[in-house]
Short mmCIF file of C-alpha atoms in Angstrom, two decimals:
data_model
loop_
_atom_site.label_atom_id
_atom_site.label_comp_id
_atom_site.label_asym_id
_atom_site.label_seq_id
_atom_site.Cartn_x
_atom_site.Cartn_y
_atom_site.Cartn_z
CA MET A 1 -82.82 87.75 133.78
CA THR A 2 -84.58 90.68 133.51
CA THR A 3 -84.78 91.80 129.61
CA GLY A 4 -85.36 95.32 129.04
CA CYS A 5 -87.49 96.22 125.95
CA ARG A 6 -86.26 99.81 124.73
CA VAL A 7 -88.88 101.84 122.65
CA ALA A 8 -89.27 105.41 121.43
CA ILE A 9 -91.51 107.78 123.54
CA TYR A 10 -92.63 110.62 122.19
CA SER A 11 -94.05 113.89 124.07
CA GLN A 12 -97.86 114.95 123.59
CA ASP A 13 -97.06 117.89 121.67
CA SER A 14 -94.81 116.32 119.23
CA LEU A 15 -97.11 113.68 117.91
CA GLY A 16 -99.60 114.88 115.85
CA ARG A 17 -102.85 113.39 114.90
CA GLY A 18 -104.24 110.22 116.05
CA HIS A 19 -103.49 111.09 119.78
CA PRO A 20 -105.68 112.33 122.76
CA PRO A 21 -106.44 116.21 122.57
CA TYR A 22 -104.10 117.71 124.98
CA ASP A 23 -106.17 119.53 127.34
CA GLY A 24 -103.30 121.36 129.72
CA SER A 25 -103.45 118.52 132.83
CA ASP A 26 -100.85 116.33 133.50
CA ALA A 27 -98.33 118.66 131.82
CA GLY A 28 -94.85 117.01 131.13
CA ARG A 29 -97.03 113.79 130.35
CA VAL A 30 -95.87 111.26 127.52
CA TYR A 31 -97.78 109.20 125.01
CA MET A 32 -96.78 106.46 122.85
CA HIS A 33 -96.82 107.02 118.87
CA PRO A 34 -99.42 104.04 117.41
CA THR A 35 -96.65 103.03 115.50
CA SER A 36 -94.08 103.37 118.57
CA ARG A 37 -96.75 100.50 120.02
CA ILE A 38 -96.30 98.16 117.53
CA VAL A 39 -93.00 98.60 117.69
CA TRP A 40 -92.34 98.04 121.47
CA TRP A 41 -95.19 95.23 121.26
CA ALA A 42 -93.09 93.34 118.29
CA MET A 43 -89.64 94.56 120.45
CA CYS A 44 -91.01 92.73 123.47
CA VAL A 45 -91.96 89.19 121.13
CA VAL A 46 -89.03 89.48 119.67
CA ALA A 47 -87.20 89.38 123.03
CA ALA A 48 -88.92 86.78 124.70
CA LEU A 49 -88.80 84.33 121.60
CA LEU A 50 -85.13 84.95 121.85
CA MET A 51 -85.04 84.21 125.83
CA ALA A 52 -87.48 81.15 125.26
CA GLY A 53 -84.30 80.12 122.82
CA GLU A 54 -81.70 80.46 124.59
CA SER A 55 -83.00 78.70 127.63
CA GLN A 56 -84.40 76.01 125.16
CA ALA A 57 -80.66 75.79 123.87
CA ARG A 58 -79.45 75.36 127.57
CA SER A 59 -81.72 73.07 128.25
CA THR A 60 -80.86 71.00 125.20
CA GLU A 61 -77.06 71.28 125.77
CA GLU A 62 -77.59 69.80 129.19
CA LYS A 63 -79.54 66.87 128.31
CA THR A 64 -77.43 66.18 124.78
CA VAL A 65 -75.70 62.68 125.91
CA THR A 66 -73.05 60.89 123.96
CA PRO A 67 -74.16 56.86 123.17
CA LYS A 68 -71.62 54.43 124.19
CA ALA A 69 -72.02 50.53 122.62
CA LYS A 70 -72.17 47.90 125.79
CA VAL A 71 -70.77 45.21 122.79
CA GLN A 72 -69.21 45.52 119.95
CA THR A 73 -68.48 42.85 117.37
CA LEU A 74 -65.30 41.00 116.36
CA PRO A 75 -64.39 42.65 113.02
CA VAL A 76 -64.33 41.23 109.77
CA PRO A 77 -61.06 40.24 108.14
CA HIS A 78 -61.27 42.36 105.31
CA GLY A 79 -60.57 46.12 105.68
CA GLY A 80 -61.55 48.62 103.91
CA ASP A 81 -65.44 48.95 103.05
CA ALA A 82 -66.03 45.53 103.46
CA ALA A 83 -68.55 45.36 106.59
CA ASP A 84 -71.78 46.19 105.88
CA ASP A 85 -75.65 46.06 106.64
CA PRO A 86 -76.66 43.82 109.75
CA ALA A 87 -79.83 42.22 110.42
CA ILE A 88 -81.31 40.79 113.84
CA TRP A 89 -82.88 37.32 114.01
CA ILE A 90 -85.23 37.25 117.30
CA HIS A 91 -85.15 33.94 118.68
CA PRO A 92 -88.93 32.77 119.32
CA THR A 93 -88.75 31.72 123.16
CA LYS A 94 -85.10 33.33 124.92
CA PRO A 95 -84.26 36.77 123.20
CA ARG A 96 -80.94 36.50 124.84
CA LYS A 97 -80.17 33.68 121.96
CA SER A 98 -81.22 35.88 119.18
CA LEU A 99 -78.18 36.36 116.62
CA ILE A 100 -76.83 39.30 114.77
CA LEU A 101 -76.43 38.95 111.08
CA ALA A 102 -73.53 41.10 109.27
CA THR A 103 -72.65 41.21 105.66
CA ASN A 104 -69.00 41.09 104.43
CA LYS A 105 -68.87 42.66 100.91
CA LYS A 106 -65.35 40.93 100.15
CA GLY A 107 -65.83 37.79 101.80
CA GLY A 108 -69.42 36.16 103.59
CA LEU A 109 -72.06 36.03 105.85
CA HIS A 110 -70.98 36.45 109.56
CA VAL A 111 -72.95 35.35 112.21
CA TYR A 112 -72.69 36.76 116.08
CA ASN A 113 -74.03 36.21 119.31
CA MET A 114 -75.50 38.86 120.96
CA ASP A 115 -72.64 39.58 123.20
CA GLY A 116 -70.67 40.27 119.96
CA SER A 117 -68.54 37.33 119.64
CA HIS A 118 -68.46 35.21 116.58
CA ARG A 119 -70.27 32.40 116.14
CA GLN A 120 -70.60 31.18 112.16
CA LEU A 121 -69.52 31.81 108.56
CA VAL A 122 -71.66 31.33 105.84
CA SER A 123 -71.26 31.18 102.05
CA ASP A 124 -67.99 32.62 102.10
CA GLY A 125 -67.14 34.29 99.21
CA THR A 126 -70.13 35.05 97.77
CA GLU A 127 -69.73 38.77 98.99
CA PRO A 128 -73.28 39.58 100.24
CA ASN A 129 -74.23 43.22 100.39
CA ASN A 130 -77.75 43.64 102.32
CA VAL A 131 -79.27 40.86 104.18
CA ASP A 132 -82.98 40.70 105.81
CA VAL A 133 -84.50 38.24 108.06
CA LEU A 134 -88.57 36.42 107.22
CA TYR A 135 -90.43 35.09 109.99
CA GLY A 136 -92.67 31.78 109.42
CA PHE A 137 -91.90 30.83 105.81
CA LYS A 138 -93.32 27.02 105.01
CA LEU A 139 -90.64 25.10 103.73
CA GLY A 140 -91.31 20.86 103.81
CA ASN A 141 -93.92 20.67 106.33
CA LYS A 142 -92.74 23.27 108.96
CA LEU A 143 -92.18 26.79 109.23
CA VAL A 144 -88.61 27.84 109.17
CA ASP A 145 -87.35 31.25 109.57
CA ILE A 146 -85.03 33.06 106.72
CA ALA A 147 -82.18 34.85 105.94
CA LEU A 148 -81.86 36.51 102.35
CA ALA A 149 -79.04 38.41 100.76
CA GLY A 150 -78.04 40.05 97.51
CA VAL A 151 -74.77 38.13 96.83
CA ARG A 152 -72.23 40.26 94.13
CA ALA A 153 -69.39 37.75 93.33
CA LYS A 154 -68.32 38.09 89.77
CA ASN A 155 -68.86 34.60 89.25
CA SER A 156 -72.02 34.09 90.43
CA PRO A 157 -73.90 37.14 91.55
CA GLY A 158 -77.65 37.26 92.28
CA GLY A 159 -79.87 36.44 95.62
CA LYS A 160 -79.30 33.56 98.45
CA VAL A 161 -81.36 32.52 101.14
CA TRP A 162 -80.06 30.57 104.52
CA VAL A 163 -82.38 28.57 106.86
CA ILE A 164 -82.31 29.95 110.82
CA ASP A 165 -82.16 26.54 112.86
CA PRO A 166 -83.27 27.81 116.42
CA THR A 167 -82.02 25.19 118.29
CA THR A 168 -78.14 25.17 117.17
CA ARG A 169 -78.51 28.88 116.37
CA THR A 170 -76.93 28.28 112.54
CA LEU A 171 -77.82 29.17 109.39
CA THR A 172 -78.03 26.52 106.65
CA ASP A 173 -77.83 27.87 102.34
CA VAL A 174 -81.28 26.47 101.05
CA THR A 175 -81.01 28.35 97.74
CA GLU A 176 -81.85 26.09 94.57
CA GLY A 177 -78.76 25.91 92.60
CA GLY A 178 -76.65 27.73 94.89
CA VAL A 179 -77.59 31.43 93.90
CA PHE A 180 -80.89 32.54 91.96
CA LYS A 181 -79.82 35.24 88.86
CA VAL A 182 -81.33 38.35 88.98
CA PHE A 183 -81.34 40.99 86.48
CA GLY A 184 -80.81 38.18 84.15
CA GLY A 185 -77.42 37.12 85.49
CA GLY A 186 -76.39 40.63 86.58
CA GLU A 187 -75.03 41.81 89.88
CA PRO A 188 -77.55 43.64 92.63
CA TYR A 189 -77.25 46.51 94.32
CA GLY A 190 -79.55 46.83 97.69
CA SER A 191 -82.06 44.36 98.14
CA CYS A 192 -84.72 43.66 100.92
CA SER A 193 -87.54 41.26 101.85
CA TYR A 194 -91.13 41.67 102.06
CA ARG A 195 -94.13 39.08 103.11
CA SER A 196 -97.77 40.28 102.30
CA ALA A 197 -100.22 40.83 105.33
CA LYS A 198 -103.07 40.04 102.57
CA SER A 199 -101.65 37.10 100.80
CA GLY A 200 -98.88 35.93 103.37
CA ARG A 201 -96.49 35.14 100.48
CA PHE A 202 -93.16 36.16 100.49
CA SER A 203 -90.76 37.76 98.31
CA PHE A 204 -87.06 39.14 97.53
CA ILE A 205 -86.68 43.01 96.06
CA VAL A 206 -83.68 44.05 94.63
CA ASN A 207 -82.40 46.84 92.70
CA ASN A 208 -79.33 47.70 90.35
CA LYS A 209 -77.05 50.70 90.36
CA LYS A 210 -79.42 51.27 87.23
CA GLY A 211 -82.39 52.33 89.55
CA GLN A 212 -84.33 49.04 88.24
CA VAL A 213 -86.01 46.98 90.91
CA GLU A 214 -87.25 43.57 90.75
CA GLN A 215 -89.09 41.51 92.87
CA TYR A 216 -89.31 37.94 93.34
CA LEU A 217 -91.69 35.55 94.58
CA LEU A 218 -90.42 32.97 96.98
CA GLU A 219 -91.79 28.99 97.39
CA ASP A 220 -90.72 25.66 98.42
CA ALA A 221 -88.80 24.14 95.29
CA GLY A 222 -90.08 20.69 97.09
#
């Protein structure tokens, strides 16, 4: 594709000051006004940029793809705004045996195999909102992996902790008292977990709809 640059060209005898004096030779030749030179170069640059943008747009359009899921989990049993945040627990030796943990805000915590098939439902009725995973938490005399979530059931809001068994690939609730209270018994909104790189200690962090944030240190209750 050829792009022409349209510029204004002035004859020598109409230019005025700032141009080589006319010596009578090369009659009929034309000169470009300094301003015209600037305009000419500017227009060439703009045209080049437009061509590059058009080429890039075509290239982007040609490379655009629509991702498609290879597998999907079975839907949760509740409709509307129910299925919420997931987390993936990675098996220590066999990645294919990893688990998908997904919250049902109107039910419990669902556990799925990596092919999307349903494996387990725990703590039904607690209405978990966000779920997270931590590895290597010391519980008793061994290190375990745990899942944590904020729960919003009206009769018992707060936080919950489950141990993930790598052999049976199932979750077991290990929360002391069934749920630990946050915001003095208030309802959590969002939550996440954290392991300090400095101290190695584990924390559960939660906020509410007022924008308040609390951090809880996780320890073995003995």
